[in-house]
Coordinates of C-alpha atoms in Angstrom, one line a residue:
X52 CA -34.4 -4.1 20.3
X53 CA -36.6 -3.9 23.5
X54 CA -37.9 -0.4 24.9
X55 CA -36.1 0.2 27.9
X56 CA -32.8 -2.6 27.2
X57 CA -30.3 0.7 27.1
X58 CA -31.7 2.6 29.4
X59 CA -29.1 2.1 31.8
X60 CA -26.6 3.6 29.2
X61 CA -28.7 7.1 29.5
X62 CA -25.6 8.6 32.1
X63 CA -23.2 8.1 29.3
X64 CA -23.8 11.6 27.9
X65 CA -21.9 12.8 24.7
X66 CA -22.2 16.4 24.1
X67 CA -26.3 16.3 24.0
X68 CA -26.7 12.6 23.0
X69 CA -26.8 9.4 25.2
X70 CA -26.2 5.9 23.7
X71 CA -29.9 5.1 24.8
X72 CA -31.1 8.0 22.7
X73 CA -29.5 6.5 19.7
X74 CA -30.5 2.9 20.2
X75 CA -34.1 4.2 20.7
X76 CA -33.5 6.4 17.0
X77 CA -32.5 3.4 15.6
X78 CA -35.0 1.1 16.9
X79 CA -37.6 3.6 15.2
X80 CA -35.6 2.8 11.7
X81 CA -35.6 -0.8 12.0
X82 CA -37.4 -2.3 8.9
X83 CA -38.3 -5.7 9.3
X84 CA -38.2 -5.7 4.7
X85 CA -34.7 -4.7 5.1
X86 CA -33.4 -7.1 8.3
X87 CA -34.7 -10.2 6.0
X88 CA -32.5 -8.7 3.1
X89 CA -29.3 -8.1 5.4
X90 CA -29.9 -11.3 7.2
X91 CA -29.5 -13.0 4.2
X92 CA -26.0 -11.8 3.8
X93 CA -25.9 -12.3 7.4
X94 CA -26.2 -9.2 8.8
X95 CA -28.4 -9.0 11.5
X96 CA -30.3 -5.8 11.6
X97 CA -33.0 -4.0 10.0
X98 CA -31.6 -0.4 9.4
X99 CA -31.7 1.0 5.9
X100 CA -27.5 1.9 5.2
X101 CA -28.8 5.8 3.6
X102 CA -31.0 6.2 7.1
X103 CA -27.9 5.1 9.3
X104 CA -25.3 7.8 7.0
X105 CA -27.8 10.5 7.1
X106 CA -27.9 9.8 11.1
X107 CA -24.0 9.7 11.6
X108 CA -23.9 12.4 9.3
X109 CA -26.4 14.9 11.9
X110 CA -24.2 13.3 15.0
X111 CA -21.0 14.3 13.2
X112 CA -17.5 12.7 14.9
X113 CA -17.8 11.5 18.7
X114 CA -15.5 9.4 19.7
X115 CA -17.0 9.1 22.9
X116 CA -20.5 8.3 21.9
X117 CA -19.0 5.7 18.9
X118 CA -17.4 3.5 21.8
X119 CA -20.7 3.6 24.0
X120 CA -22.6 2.2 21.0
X121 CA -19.6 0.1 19.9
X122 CA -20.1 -1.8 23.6
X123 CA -23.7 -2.6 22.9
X124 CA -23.1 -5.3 20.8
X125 CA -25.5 -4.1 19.0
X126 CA -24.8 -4.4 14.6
X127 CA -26.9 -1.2 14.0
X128 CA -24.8 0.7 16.5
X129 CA -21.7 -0.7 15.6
X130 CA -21.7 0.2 12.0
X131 CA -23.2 4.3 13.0
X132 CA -20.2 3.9 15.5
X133 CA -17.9 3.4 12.3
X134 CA -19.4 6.2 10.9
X135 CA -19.1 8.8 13.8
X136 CA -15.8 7.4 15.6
X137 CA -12.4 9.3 15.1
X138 CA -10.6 6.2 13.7
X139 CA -7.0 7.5 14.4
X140 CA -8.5 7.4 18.1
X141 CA -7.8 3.6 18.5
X142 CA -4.9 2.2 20.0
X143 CA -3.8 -1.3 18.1
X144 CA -5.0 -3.6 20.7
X145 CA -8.6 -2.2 20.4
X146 CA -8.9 -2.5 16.9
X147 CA -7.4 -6.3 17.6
X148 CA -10.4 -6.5 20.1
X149 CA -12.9 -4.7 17.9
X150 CA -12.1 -7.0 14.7
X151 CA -12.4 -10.0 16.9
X152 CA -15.8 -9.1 18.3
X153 CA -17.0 -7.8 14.9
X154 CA -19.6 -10.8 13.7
X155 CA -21.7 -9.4 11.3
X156 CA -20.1 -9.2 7.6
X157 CA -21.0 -5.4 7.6
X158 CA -19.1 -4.8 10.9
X159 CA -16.0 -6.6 9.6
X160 CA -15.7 -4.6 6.5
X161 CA -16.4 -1.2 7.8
X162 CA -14.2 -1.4 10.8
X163 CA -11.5 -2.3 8.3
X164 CA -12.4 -0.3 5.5
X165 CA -13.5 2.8 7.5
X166 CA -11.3 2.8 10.6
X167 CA -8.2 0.5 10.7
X168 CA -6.9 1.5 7.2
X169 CA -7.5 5.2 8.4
X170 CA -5.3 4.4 11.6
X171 CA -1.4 4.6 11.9
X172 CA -1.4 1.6 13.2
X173 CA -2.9 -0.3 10.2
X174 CA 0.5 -1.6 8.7
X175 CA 1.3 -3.4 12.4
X176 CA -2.1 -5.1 12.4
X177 CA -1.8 -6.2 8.8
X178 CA 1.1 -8.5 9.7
X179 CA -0.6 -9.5 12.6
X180 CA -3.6 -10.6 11.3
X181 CA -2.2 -12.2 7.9
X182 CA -0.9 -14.7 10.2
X183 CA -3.4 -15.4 12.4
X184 CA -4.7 -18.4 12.0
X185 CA -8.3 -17.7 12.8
X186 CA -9.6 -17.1 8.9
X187 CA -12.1 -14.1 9.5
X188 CA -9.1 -12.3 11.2
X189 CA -6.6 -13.3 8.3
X190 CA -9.0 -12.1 6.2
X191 CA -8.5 -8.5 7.4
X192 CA -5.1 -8.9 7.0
X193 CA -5.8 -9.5 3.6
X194 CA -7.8 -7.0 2.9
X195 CA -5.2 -4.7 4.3
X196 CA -2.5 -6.3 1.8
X197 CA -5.0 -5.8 -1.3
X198 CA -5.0 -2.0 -0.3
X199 CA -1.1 -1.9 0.0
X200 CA -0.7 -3.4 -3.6
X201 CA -2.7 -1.0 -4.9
X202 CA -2.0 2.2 -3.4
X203 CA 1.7 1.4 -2.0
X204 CA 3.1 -1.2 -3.1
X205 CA 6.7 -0.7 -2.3
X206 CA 8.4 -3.3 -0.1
X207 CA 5.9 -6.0 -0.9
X208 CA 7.2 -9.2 -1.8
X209 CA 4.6 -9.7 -4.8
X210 CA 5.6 -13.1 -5.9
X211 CA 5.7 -14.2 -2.4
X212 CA 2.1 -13.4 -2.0
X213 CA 1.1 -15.4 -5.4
X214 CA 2.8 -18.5 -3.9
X215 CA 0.6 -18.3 -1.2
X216 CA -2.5 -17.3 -3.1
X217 CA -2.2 -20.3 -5.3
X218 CA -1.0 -22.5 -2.2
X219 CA -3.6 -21.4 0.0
X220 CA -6.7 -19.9 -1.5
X221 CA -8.6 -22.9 -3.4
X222 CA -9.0 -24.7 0.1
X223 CA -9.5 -21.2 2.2
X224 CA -12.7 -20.7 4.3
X225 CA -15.4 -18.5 2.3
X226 CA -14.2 -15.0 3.1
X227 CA -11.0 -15.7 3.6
X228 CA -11.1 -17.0 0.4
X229 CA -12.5 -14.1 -0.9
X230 CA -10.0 -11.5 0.8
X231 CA -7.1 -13.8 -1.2
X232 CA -8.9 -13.8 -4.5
X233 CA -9.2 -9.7 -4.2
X234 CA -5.9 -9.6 -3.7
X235 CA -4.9 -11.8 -7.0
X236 CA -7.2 -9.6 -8.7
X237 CA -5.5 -6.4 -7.9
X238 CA -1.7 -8.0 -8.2
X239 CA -2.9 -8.5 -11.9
X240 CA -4.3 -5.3 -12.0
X241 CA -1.5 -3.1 -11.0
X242 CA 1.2 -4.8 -11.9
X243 CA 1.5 -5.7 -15.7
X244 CA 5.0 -7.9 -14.7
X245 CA 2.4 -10.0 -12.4
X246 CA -0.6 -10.4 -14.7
X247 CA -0.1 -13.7 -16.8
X248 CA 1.3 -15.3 -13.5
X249 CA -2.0 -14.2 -11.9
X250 CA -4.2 -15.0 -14.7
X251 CA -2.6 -18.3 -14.5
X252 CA -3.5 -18.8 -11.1
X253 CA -6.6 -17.8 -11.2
X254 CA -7.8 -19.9 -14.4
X255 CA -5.9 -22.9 -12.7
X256 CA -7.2 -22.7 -9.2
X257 CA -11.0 -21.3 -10.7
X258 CA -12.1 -19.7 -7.5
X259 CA -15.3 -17.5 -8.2
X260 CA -15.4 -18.9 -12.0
X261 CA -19.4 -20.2 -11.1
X262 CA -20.4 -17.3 -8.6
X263 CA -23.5 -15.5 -10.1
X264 CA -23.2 -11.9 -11.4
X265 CA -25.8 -9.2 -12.3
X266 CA -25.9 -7.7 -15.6
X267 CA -23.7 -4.9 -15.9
X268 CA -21.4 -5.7 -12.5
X269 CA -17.8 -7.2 -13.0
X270 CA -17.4 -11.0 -12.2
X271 CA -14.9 -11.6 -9.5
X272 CA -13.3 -14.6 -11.4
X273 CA -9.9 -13.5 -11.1
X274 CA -9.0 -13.7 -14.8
X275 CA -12.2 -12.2 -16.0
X276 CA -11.9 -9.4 -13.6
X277 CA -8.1 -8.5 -14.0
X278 CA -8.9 -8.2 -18.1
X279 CA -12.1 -6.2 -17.5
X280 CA -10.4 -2.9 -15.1
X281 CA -6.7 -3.5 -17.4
X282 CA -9.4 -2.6 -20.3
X283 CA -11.3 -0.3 -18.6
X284 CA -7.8 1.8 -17.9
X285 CA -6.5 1.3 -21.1
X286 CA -9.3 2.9 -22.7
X287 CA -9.6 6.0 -20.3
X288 CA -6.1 6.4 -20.9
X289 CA -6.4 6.2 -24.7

């Protein structure tokens, strides 16, 4: 970021903080170590994630301020304008808007993991974007779904989203794919009448069989991770 690009932003005054003030706070945390490891999960900025919390956690909520640093394009500011916004604020074409502008990986997650599924709204936009046929946008929609089957499941037509999984999800676009193969994963998770039929899909279709794990962290394989949490459970509850 240049010294001086938000200076015109300085009027846009938020209890005692301007947008310019922030950009030049984050500028100072920029770590050119830790923009080569974000860019490499394409994430294009250089701000340590505990730095940016602490910092949202000293502005507290302003809604006001979040949208300033929302409009600078900026990835920094957009993901400490996650942090600080009010996310039942939003109205549902905004958060259409704000997806659709979100580029960086980062952005995308936290706007929908952090705001849109905190916003009454959320259930509207999940239809929405499931359909859409641009595949990062579906891939919200997705994502949405995955937190439905977990946490409320009821008028979900499970098998109807397995027929689409194992239509759709060997051929999907990376995250998309991704956003599917989540959603597999915690159909066989949370529903024992769904698990072999997921299983099945997943060993068939073999999505994520290859993708490299660290020691100790739970392969995303469908089938591998569906029997790893339903063991996990099983033994907390015994």
């Amino acid at each position: 970021m240049r010294e001086g690009q938000y200076e015109g932003q300085e009027d846009q005054v938020t209890g005692a903080t301007t947008v310019a003030q922030v950009m030049a706070e984050l500028a100072g945390l920029d770590d050119p170590k830790a923009r080569r490891v974000n860019e490499k999960h394409g994430d294009d900025h250089g701000v340590n994630l505990g730095k940016l919390r602490a910092l949202a956690k000293r502005l507290k909520t302003q809604q006001e301020l979040a949208v300033g640093l929302w409009a600078t394009d900026d990835t920094a500011a957009r993901l400490l304008a996650i942090l600080i916004c009010r996310p039942k604020a939003f109205g549902p074409g905004e958060l259409d808007t704000m997806l659709r502008e979100a580029r960086a990986p980062k952005v995308h997650d936290w706007l929908v993991n952090y705001v849109v599924k905190k916003n009454p709204h959320s259930e509207e936009l999940r239809l929405a974007w499931s359909a859409d046929p641009d595949p990062v946008v579906a891939s919200a929609g997705w994502a949405l779904t995955t937190e439905r089957v977990a946490k409320r499941p009821e008028g979900l037509d499970l098998p109807g989203l397995l027929d689409v999984i194992e239509a759709e999800m060997k051929d999907a676009p990376d995250r998309l794919q991704w956003a599917m193969n989540h959603c597999l994963a915690q159909i066989g998770i949370e529903h024992a009448e769904y698990r072999a039929r997921a299983i099945g899909i997943g060993e068939r279709l073999e999505v994520l069989k290859d993708y490299p794990t660290p020691p100790n962290c739970t392969s995303p394989f469908a089938p591998v991770w569906i029997a790893e949490l339903v063991r996990r459970r099983e033994g907390q509850e015994g």
